[in-house]
mmCIF file of C-alpha atoms in Angstrom:
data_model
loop_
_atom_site.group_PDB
_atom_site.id
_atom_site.type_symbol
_atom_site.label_atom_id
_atom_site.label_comp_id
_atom_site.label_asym_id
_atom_site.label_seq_id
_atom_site.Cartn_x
_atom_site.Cartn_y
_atom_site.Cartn_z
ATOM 1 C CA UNK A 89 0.000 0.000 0.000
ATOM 2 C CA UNK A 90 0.995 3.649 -0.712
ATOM 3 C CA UNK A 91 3.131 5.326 1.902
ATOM 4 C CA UNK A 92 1.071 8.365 1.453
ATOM 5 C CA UNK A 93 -2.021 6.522 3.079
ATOM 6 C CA UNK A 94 0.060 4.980 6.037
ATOM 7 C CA UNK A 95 1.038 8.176 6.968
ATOM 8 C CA UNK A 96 -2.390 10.055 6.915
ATOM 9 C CA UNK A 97 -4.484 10.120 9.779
ATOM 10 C CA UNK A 98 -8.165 8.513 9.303
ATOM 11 C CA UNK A 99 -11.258 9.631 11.103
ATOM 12 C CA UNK A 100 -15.088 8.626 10.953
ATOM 13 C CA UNK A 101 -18.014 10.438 11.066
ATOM 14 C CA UNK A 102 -21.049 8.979 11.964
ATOM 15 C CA UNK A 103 -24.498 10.471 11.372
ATOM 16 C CA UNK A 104 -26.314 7.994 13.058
ATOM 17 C CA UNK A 105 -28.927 7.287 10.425
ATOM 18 C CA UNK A 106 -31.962 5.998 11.176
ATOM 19 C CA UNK A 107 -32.884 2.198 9.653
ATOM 20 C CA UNK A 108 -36.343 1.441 8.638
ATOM 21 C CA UNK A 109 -37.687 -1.475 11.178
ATOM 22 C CA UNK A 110 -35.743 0.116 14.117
ATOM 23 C CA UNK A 111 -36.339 2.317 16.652
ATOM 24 C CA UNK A 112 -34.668 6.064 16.257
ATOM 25 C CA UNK A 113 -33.064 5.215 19.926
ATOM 26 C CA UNK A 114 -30.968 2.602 18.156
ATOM 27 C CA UNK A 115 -29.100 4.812 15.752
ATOM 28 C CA UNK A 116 -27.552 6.146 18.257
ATOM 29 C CA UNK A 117 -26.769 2.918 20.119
ATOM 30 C CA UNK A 118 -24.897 2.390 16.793
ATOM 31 C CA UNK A 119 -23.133 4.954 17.121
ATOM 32 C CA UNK A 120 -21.714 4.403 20.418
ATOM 33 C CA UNK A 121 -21.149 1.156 19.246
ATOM 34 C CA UNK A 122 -19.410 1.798 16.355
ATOM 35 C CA UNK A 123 -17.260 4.282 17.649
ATOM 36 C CA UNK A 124 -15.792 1.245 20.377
ATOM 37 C CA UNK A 125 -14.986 -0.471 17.234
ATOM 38 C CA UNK A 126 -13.539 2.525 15.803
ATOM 39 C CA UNK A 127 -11.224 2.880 18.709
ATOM 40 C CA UNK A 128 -10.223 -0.621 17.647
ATOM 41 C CA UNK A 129 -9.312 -0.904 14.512
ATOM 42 C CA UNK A 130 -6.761 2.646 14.907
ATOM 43 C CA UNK A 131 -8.811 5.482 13.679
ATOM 44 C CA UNK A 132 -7.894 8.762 14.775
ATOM 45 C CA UNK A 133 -10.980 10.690 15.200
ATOM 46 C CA UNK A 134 -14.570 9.635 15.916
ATOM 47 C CA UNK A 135 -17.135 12.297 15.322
ATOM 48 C CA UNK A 136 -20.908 12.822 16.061
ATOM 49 C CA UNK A 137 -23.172 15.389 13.703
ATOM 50 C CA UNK A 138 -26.410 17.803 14.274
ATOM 51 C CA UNK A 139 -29.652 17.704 12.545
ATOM 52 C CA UNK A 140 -32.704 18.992 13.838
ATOM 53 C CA UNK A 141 -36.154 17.262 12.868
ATOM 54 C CA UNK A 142 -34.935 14.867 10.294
ATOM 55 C CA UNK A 143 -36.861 11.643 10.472
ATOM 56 C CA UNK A 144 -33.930 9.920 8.554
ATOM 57 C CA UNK A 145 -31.165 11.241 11.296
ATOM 58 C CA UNK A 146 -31.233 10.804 14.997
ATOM 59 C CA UNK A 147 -28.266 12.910 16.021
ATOM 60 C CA UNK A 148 -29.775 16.036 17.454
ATOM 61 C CA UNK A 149 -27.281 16.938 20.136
ATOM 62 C CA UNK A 150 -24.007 16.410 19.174
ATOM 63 C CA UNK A 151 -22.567 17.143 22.418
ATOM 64 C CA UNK A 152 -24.756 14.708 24.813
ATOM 65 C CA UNK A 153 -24.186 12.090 21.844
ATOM 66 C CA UNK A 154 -20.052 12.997 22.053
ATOM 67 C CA UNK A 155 -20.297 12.898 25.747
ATOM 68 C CA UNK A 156 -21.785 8.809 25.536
ATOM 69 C CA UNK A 157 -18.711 8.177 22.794
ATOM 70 C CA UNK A 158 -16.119 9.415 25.066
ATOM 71 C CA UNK A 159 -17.957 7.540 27.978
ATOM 72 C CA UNK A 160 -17.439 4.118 26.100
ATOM 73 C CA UNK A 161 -13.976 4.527 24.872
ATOM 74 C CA UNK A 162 -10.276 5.215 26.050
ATOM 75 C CA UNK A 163 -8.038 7.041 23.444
ATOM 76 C CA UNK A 164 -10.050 7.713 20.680
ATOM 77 C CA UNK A 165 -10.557 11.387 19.689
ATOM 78 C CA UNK A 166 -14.331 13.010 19.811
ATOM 79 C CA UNK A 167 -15.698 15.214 18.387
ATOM 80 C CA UNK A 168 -18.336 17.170 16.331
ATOM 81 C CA UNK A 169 -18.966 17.086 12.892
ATOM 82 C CA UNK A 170 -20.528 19.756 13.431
ATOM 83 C CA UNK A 171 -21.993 22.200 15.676
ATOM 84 C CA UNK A 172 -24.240 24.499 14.234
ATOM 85 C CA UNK A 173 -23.326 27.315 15.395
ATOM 86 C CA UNK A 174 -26.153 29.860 14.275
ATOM 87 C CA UNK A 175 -28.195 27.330 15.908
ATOM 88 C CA UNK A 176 -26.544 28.278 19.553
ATOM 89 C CA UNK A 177 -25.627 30.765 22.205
ATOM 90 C CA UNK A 178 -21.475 30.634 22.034
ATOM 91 C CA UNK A 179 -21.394 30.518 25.434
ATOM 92 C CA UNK A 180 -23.709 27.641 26.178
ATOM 93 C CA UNK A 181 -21.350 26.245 23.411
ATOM 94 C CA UNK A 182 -18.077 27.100 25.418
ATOM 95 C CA UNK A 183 -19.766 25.884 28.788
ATOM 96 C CA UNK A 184 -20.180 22.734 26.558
ATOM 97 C CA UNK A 185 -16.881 21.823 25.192
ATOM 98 C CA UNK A 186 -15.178 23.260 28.338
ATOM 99 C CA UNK A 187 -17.376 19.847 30.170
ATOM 100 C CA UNK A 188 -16.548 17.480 27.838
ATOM 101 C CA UNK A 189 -12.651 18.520 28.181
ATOM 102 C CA UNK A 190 -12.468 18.872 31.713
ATOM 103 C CA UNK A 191 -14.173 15.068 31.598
ATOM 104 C CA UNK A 192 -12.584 13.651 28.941
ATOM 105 C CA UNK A 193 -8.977 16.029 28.882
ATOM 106 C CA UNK A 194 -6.442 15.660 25.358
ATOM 107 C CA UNK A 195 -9.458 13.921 23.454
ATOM 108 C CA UNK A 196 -11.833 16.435 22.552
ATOM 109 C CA UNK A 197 -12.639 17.864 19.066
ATOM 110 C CA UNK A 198 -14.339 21.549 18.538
ATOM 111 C CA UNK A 199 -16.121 21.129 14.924
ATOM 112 C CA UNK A 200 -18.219 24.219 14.246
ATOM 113 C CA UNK A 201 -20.411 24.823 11.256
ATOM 114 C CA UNK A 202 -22.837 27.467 9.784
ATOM 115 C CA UNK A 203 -25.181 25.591 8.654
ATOM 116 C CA UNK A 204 -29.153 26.444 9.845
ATOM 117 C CA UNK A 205 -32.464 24.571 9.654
ATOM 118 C CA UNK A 206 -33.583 23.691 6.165
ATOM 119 C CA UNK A 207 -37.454 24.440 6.501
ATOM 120 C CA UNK A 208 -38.785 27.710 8.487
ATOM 121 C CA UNK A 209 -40.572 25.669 11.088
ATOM 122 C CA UNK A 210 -37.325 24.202 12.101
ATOM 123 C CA UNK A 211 -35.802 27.789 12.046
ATOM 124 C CA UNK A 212 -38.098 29.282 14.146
ATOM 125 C CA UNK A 213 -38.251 26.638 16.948
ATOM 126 C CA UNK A 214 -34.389 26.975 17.002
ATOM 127 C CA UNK A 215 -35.338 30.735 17.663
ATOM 128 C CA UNK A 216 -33.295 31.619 14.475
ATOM 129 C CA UNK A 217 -33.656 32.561 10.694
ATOM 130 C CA UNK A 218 -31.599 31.918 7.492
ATOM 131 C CA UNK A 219 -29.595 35.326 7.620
ATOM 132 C CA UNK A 220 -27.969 33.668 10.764
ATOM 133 C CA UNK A 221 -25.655 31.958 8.713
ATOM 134 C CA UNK A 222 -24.184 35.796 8.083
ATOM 135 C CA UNK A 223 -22.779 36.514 11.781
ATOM 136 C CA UNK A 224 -21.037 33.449 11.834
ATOM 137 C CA UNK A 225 -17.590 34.905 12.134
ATOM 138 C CA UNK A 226 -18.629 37.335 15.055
ATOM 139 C CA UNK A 227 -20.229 34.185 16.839
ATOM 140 C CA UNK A 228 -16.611 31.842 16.134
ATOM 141 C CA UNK A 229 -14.834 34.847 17.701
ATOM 142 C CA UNK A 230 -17.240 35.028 20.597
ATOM 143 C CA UNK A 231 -16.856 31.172 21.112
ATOM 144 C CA UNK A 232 -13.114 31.324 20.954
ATOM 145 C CA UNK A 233 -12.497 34.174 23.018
ATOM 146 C CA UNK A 234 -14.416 32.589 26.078
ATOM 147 C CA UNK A 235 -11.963 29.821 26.064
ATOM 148 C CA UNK A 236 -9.146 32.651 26.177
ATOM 149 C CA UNK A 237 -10.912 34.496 28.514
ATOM 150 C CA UNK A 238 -10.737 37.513 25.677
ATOM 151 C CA UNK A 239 -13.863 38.008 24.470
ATOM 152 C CA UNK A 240 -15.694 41.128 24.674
ATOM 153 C CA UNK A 241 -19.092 40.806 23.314
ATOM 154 C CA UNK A 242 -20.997 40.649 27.138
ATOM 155 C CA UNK A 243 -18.561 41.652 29.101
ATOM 156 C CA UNK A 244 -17.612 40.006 32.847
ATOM 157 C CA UNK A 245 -19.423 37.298 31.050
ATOM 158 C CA UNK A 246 -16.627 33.819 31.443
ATOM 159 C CA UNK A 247 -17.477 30.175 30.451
ATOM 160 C CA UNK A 248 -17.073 27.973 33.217
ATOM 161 C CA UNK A 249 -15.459 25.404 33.150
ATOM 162 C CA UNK A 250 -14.420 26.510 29.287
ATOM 163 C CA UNK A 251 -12.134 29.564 30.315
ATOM 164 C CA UNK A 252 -8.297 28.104 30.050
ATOM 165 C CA UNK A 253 -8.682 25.285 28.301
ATOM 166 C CA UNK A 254 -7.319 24.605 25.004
ATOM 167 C CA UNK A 255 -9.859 22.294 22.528
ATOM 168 C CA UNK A 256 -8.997 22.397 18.616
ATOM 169 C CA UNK A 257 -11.272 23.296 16.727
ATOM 170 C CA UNK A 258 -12.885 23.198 12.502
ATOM 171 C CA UNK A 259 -14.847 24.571 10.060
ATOM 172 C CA UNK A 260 -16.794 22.945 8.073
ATOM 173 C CA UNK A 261 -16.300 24.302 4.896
ATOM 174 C CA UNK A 262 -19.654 24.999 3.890
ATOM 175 C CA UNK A 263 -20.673 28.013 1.544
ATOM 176 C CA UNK A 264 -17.885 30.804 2.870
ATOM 177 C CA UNK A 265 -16.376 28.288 5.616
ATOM 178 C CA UNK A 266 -13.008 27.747 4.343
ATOM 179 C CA UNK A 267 -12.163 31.731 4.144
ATOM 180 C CA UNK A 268 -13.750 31.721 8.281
ATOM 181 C CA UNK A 269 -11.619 29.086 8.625
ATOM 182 C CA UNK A 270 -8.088 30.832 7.581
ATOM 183 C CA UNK A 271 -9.227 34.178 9.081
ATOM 184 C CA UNK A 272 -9.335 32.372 11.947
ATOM 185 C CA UNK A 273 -6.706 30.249 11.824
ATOM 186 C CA UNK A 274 -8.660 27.003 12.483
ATOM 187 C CA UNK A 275 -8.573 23.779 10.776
ATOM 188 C CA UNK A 276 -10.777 23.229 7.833
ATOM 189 C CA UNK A 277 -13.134 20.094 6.882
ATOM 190 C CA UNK A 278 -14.108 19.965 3.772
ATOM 191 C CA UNK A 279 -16.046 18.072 1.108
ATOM 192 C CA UNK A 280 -17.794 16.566 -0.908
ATOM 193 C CA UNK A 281 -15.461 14.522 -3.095
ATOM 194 C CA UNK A 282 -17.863 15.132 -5.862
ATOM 195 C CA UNK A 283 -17.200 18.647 -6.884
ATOM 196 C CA UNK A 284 -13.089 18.008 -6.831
ATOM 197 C CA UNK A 285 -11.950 21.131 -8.895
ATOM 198 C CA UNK A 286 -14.379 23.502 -6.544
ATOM 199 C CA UNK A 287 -12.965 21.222 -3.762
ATOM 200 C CA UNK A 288 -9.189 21.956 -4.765
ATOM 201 C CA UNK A 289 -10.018 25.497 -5.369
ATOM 202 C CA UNK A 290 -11.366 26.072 -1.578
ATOM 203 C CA UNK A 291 -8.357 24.324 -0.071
ATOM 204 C CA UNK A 292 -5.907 26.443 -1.737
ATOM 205 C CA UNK A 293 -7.879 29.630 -1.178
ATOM 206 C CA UNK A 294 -7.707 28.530 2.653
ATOM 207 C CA UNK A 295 -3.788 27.685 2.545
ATOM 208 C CA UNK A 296 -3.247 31.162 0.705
ATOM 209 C CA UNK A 297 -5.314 33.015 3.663
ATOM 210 C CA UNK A 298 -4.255 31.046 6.672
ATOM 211 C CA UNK A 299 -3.141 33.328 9.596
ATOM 212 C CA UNK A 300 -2.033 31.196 12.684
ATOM 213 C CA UNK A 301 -4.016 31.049 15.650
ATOM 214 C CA UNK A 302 -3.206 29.709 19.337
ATOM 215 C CA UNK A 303 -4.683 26.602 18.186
ATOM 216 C CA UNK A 304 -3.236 25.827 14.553
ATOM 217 C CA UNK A 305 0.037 27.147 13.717
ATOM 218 C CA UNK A 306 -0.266 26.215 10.114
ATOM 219 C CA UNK A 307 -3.146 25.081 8.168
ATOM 220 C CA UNK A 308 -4.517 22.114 8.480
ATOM 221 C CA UNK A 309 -7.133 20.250 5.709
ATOM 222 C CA UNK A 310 -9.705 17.667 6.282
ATOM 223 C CA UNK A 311 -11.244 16.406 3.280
ATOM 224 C CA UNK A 312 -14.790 14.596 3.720
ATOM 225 C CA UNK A 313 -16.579 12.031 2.122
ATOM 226 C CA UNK A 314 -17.449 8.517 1.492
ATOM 227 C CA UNK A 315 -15.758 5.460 0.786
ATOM 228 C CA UNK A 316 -17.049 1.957 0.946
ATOM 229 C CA UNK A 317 -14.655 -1.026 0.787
ATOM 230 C CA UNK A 318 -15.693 -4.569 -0.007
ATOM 231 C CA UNK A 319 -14.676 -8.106 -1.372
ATOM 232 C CA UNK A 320 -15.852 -7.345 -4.737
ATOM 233 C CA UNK A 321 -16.253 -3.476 -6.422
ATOM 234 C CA UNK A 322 -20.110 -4.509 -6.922
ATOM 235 C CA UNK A 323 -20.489 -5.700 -3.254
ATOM 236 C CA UNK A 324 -18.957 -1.551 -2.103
ATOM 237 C CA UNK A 325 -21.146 0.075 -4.389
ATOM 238 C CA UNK A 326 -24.166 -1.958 -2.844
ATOM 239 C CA UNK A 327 -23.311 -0.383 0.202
ATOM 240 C CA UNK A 328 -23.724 3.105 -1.107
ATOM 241 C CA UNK A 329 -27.365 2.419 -2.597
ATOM 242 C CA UNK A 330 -29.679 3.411 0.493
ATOM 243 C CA UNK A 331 -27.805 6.515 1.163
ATOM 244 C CA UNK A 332 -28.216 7.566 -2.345
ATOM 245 C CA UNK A 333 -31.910 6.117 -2.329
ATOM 246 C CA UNK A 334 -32.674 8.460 0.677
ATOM 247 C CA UNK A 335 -30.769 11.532 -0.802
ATOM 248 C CA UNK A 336 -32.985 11.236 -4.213
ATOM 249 C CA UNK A 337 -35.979 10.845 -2.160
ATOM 250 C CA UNK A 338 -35.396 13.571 -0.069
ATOM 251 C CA UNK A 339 -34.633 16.265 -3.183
ATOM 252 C CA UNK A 340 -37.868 15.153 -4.957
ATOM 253 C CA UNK A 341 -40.125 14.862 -1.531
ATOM 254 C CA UNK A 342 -38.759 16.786 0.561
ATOM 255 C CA UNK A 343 -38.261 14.418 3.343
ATOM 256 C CA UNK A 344 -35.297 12.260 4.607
ATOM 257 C CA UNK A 345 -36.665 8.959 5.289
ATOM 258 C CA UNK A 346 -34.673 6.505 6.784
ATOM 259 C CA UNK A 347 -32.260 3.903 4.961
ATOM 260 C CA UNK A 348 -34.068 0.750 3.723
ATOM 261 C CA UNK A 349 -32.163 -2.537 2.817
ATOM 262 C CA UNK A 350 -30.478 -1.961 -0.819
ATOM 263 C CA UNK A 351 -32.273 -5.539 -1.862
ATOM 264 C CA UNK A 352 -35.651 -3.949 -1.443
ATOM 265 C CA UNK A 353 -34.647 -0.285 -3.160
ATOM 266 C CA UNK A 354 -36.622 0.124 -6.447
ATOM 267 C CA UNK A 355 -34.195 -0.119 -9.476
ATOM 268 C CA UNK A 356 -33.060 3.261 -10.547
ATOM 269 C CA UNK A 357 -35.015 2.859 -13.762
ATOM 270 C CA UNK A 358 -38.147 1.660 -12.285
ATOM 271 C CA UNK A 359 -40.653 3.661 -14.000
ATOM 272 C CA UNK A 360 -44.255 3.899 -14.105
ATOM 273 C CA UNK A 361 -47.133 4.850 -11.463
ATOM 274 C CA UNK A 362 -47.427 1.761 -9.182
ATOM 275 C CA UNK A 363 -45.113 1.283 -5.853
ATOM 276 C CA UNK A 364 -41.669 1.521 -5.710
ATOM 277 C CA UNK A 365 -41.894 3.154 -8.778
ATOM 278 C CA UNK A 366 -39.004 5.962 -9.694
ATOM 279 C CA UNK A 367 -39.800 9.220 -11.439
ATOM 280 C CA UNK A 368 -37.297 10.437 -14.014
ATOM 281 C CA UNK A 369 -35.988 13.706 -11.784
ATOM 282 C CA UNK A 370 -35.749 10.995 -8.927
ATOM 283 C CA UNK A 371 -33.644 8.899 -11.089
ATOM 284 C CA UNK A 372 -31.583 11.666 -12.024
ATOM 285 C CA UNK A 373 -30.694 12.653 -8.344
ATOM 286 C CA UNK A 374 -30.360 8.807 -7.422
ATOM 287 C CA UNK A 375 -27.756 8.890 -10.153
ATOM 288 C CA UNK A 376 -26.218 11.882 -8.625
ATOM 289 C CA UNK A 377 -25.873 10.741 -5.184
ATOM 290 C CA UNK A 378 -23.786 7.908 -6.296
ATOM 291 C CA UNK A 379 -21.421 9.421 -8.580
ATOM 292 C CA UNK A 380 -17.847 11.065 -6.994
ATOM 293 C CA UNK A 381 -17.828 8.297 -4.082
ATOM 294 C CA UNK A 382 -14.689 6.156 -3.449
ATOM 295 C CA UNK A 383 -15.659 2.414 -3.275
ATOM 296 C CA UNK A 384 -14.263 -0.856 -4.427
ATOM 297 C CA UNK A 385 -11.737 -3.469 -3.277
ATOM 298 C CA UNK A 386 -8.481 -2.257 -1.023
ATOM 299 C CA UNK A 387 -6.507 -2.076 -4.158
ATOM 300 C CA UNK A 388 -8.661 0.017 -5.901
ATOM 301 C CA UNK A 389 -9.514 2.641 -2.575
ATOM 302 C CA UNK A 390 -6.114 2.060 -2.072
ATOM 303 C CA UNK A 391 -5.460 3.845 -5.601
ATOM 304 C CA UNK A 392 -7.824 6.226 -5.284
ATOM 305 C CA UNK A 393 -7.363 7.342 -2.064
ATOM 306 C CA UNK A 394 -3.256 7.565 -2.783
ATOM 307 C CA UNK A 395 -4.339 10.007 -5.536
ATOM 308 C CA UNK A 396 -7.162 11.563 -3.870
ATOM 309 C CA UNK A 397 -4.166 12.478 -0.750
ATOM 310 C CA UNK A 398 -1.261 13.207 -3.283
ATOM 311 C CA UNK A 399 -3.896 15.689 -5.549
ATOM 312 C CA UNK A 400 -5.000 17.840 -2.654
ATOM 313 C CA UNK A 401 -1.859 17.207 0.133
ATOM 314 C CA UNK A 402 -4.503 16.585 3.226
ATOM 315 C CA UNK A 403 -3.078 16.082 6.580
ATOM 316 C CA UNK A 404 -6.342 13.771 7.304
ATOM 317 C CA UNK A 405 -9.133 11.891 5.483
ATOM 318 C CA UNK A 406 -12.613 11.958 7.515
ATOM 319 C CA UNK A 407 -14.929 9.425 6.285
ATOM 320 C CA UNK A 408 -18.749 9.853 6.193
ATOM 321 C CA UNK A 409 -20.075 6.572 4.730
ATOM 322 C CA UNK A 410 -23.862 5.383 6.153
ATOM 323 C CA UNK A 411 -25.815 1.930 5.128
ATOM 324 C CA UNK A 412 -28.366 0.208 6.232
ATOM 325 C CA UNK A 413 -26.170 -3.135 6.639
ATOM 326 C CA UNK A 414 -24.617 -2.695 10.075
ATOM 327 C CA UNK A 415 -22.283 -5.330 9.525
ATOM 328 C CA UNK A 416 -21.283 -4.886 6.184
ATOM 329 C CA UNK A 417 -20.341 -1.005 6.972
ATOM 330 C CA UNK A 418 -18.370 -2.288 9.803
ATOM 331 C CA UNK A 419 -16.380 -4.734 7.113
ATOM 332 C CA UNK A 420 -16.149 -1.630 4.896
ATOM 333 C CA UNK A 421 -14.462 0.344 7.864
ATOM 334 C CA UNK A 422 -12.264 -2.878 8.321
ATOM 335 C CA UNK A 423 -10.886 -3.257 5.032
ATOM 336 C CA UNK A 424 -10.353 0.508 4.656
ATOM 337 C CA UNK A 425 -8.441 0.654 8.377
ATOM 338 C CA UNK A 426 -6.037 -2.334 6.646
ATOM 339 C CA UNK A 427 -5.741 0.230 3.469
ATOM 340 C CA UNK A 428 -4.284 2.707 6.147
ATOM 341 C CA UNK A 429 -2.626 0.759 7.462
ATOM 342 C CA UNK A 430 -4.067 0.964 11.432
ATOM 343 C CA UNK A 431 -5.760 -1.672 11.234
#
């Protein structure tokens, strides 16, 4: 295997996605479960996500749900993948992370995005709106500066147990994220692996801009996305097929439904009126969702990855892969720990 893999860090993010014929309670049972397993096959980094009112997604408080992960493993890092912060108060944020730390010290992750909730209902029960997404760089400062005890927006106001304490954190690189990101000097997390030349053209925008912080001294790039590893090509790209069921569903409905088995998916030319049946635009974004993934045997993620790593220079690959098959994700995971060599 390339040298280039065995010397890059590997990290997981799970989004604890609901299965149809299971309770929501047990995603996140998974989770925890998976993230034990995580800690022993070598991965670096095990991180939890928000969403708020998904049916297809359980994780709604990334923090509680990091807080469990850390709870039923030893070295492992946690984290989030991310906060939202529009969604928050920084300081109930700080007062957060500053209790995980002081539980868990040296293992916690700080992942912060900008991302709100994608219907108005949503919005307004978070108590927030869609131009929240444009004070997000006046919020990261606020959060940051109550762990240096610096910040000025209410002040004599300190995060307790927060104040001191040093937790790294990321940006998710979503719509003006990386360019936060350097401002701020903070480590960036980026994807899709889809959109590579938009990808490429982020990272070095972010490299170009990067001003050290306390926290990162030089940049530092995360690159996101999926990759599925299995016996045979066909058998990893199986795994990919209710995630990209549920994302096609989801653009043409306008609901995220939770993963069914890929043997009972409609094909993705199933046309017609009658159950199970797949409209053309439906087809098109089931098409969609499966193009730009990594998946195959080791050799061949082993390829791709090597030139994935080489193309963009990232100090870490986070990987994002969901399926209904329990087991066979854990396999996937298995394989692709072997590919890095931690495993």
């Amino acid at each position: 295997m390339s040298s280039t893999i065995r010397t890059t860090p590997f990290s997981i993010l799970d989004r604890s996605r609901t299965r149809e014929g299971h309770p929501e309670g047990a995603a996140l049972r998974d989770t925890v479960d998976l993230a034990r397993q995580a800690e022993g096959l070598g991965y670096h980094r095990f991180w939890v996500s928000e969403h708020h009112s998904v049916p297809g997604v359980a994780g709604s408080a990334p923090t509680v749900l990091a807080a469990a992960v850390a709870s039923a493993t030893s070295s492992i890092r946690v984290g989030t993948g991310g906060v939202m912060l529009p969604n928050h108060r920084p300081l109930v944020v700080a007062e957060q992370f500053g209790v995980l730390e002081s539980l868990f010290p040296g293992r916690i992750d700080m992942g912060l995005g900008r991302s709100v909730g994608f219907t108005g209902g949503i919005r307004r029960a978070l108590g927030t709106e869609k131009d929240a997404t444009e004070d997000f760089s006046a919020q990261l400062r606020e959060l940051l500066g109550y762990f240096t005890g610096t910040q000025t927006t209410h002040p004599q106001v300190h995060a307790r147990p927060a104040e001191g304490l040093r937790v790294p954190a990321f940006v998710l690189a979503t719509g003006s994220g990386a360019q936060v990101a350097a401002a701020a000097g903070l480590a960036l997390v980026i994807g899709d692996l889809r959109g590579r030349a938009k990808m490429l053209d982020a990272i070095e925008s972010y490299r170009a801009r990067f001003r050290p912080s306390h926290l990162w001294d030089r940049p530092y790039v995360v690159i996101s996305g999926t990759v599925a590893v299995a016996a045979t090509t066909e058998a990893a790209r199986r795994l990919l097929l209710p995630e990209a069921r549920s994302m096609a569903y989801s653009r043409t409905h306008g609901a995220f439904p939770p993963l069914r088995p890929a043997e009972e998916l409609p094909p993705a030319d199933a046309g017609g009126a009658g159950e199970g049946a797949v409209s053309a635009r439906e087809r098109e974004f089931y098409e969609e969702a499966l193009r730009g993934h990594l998946y195959g045997t080791e050799q061949e993620v082993a390829e791709a990855l090597d030139a994935l790593i080489e193309h963009t220079a990232a100090d870490e690959v986070l990987v994002t892969t969901s399926s209904y098959d329990r087991a066979a994700l854990l396999e996937s995971y298995e394989r692709l720990a072997r590919v890095a060599g931690s495993g």
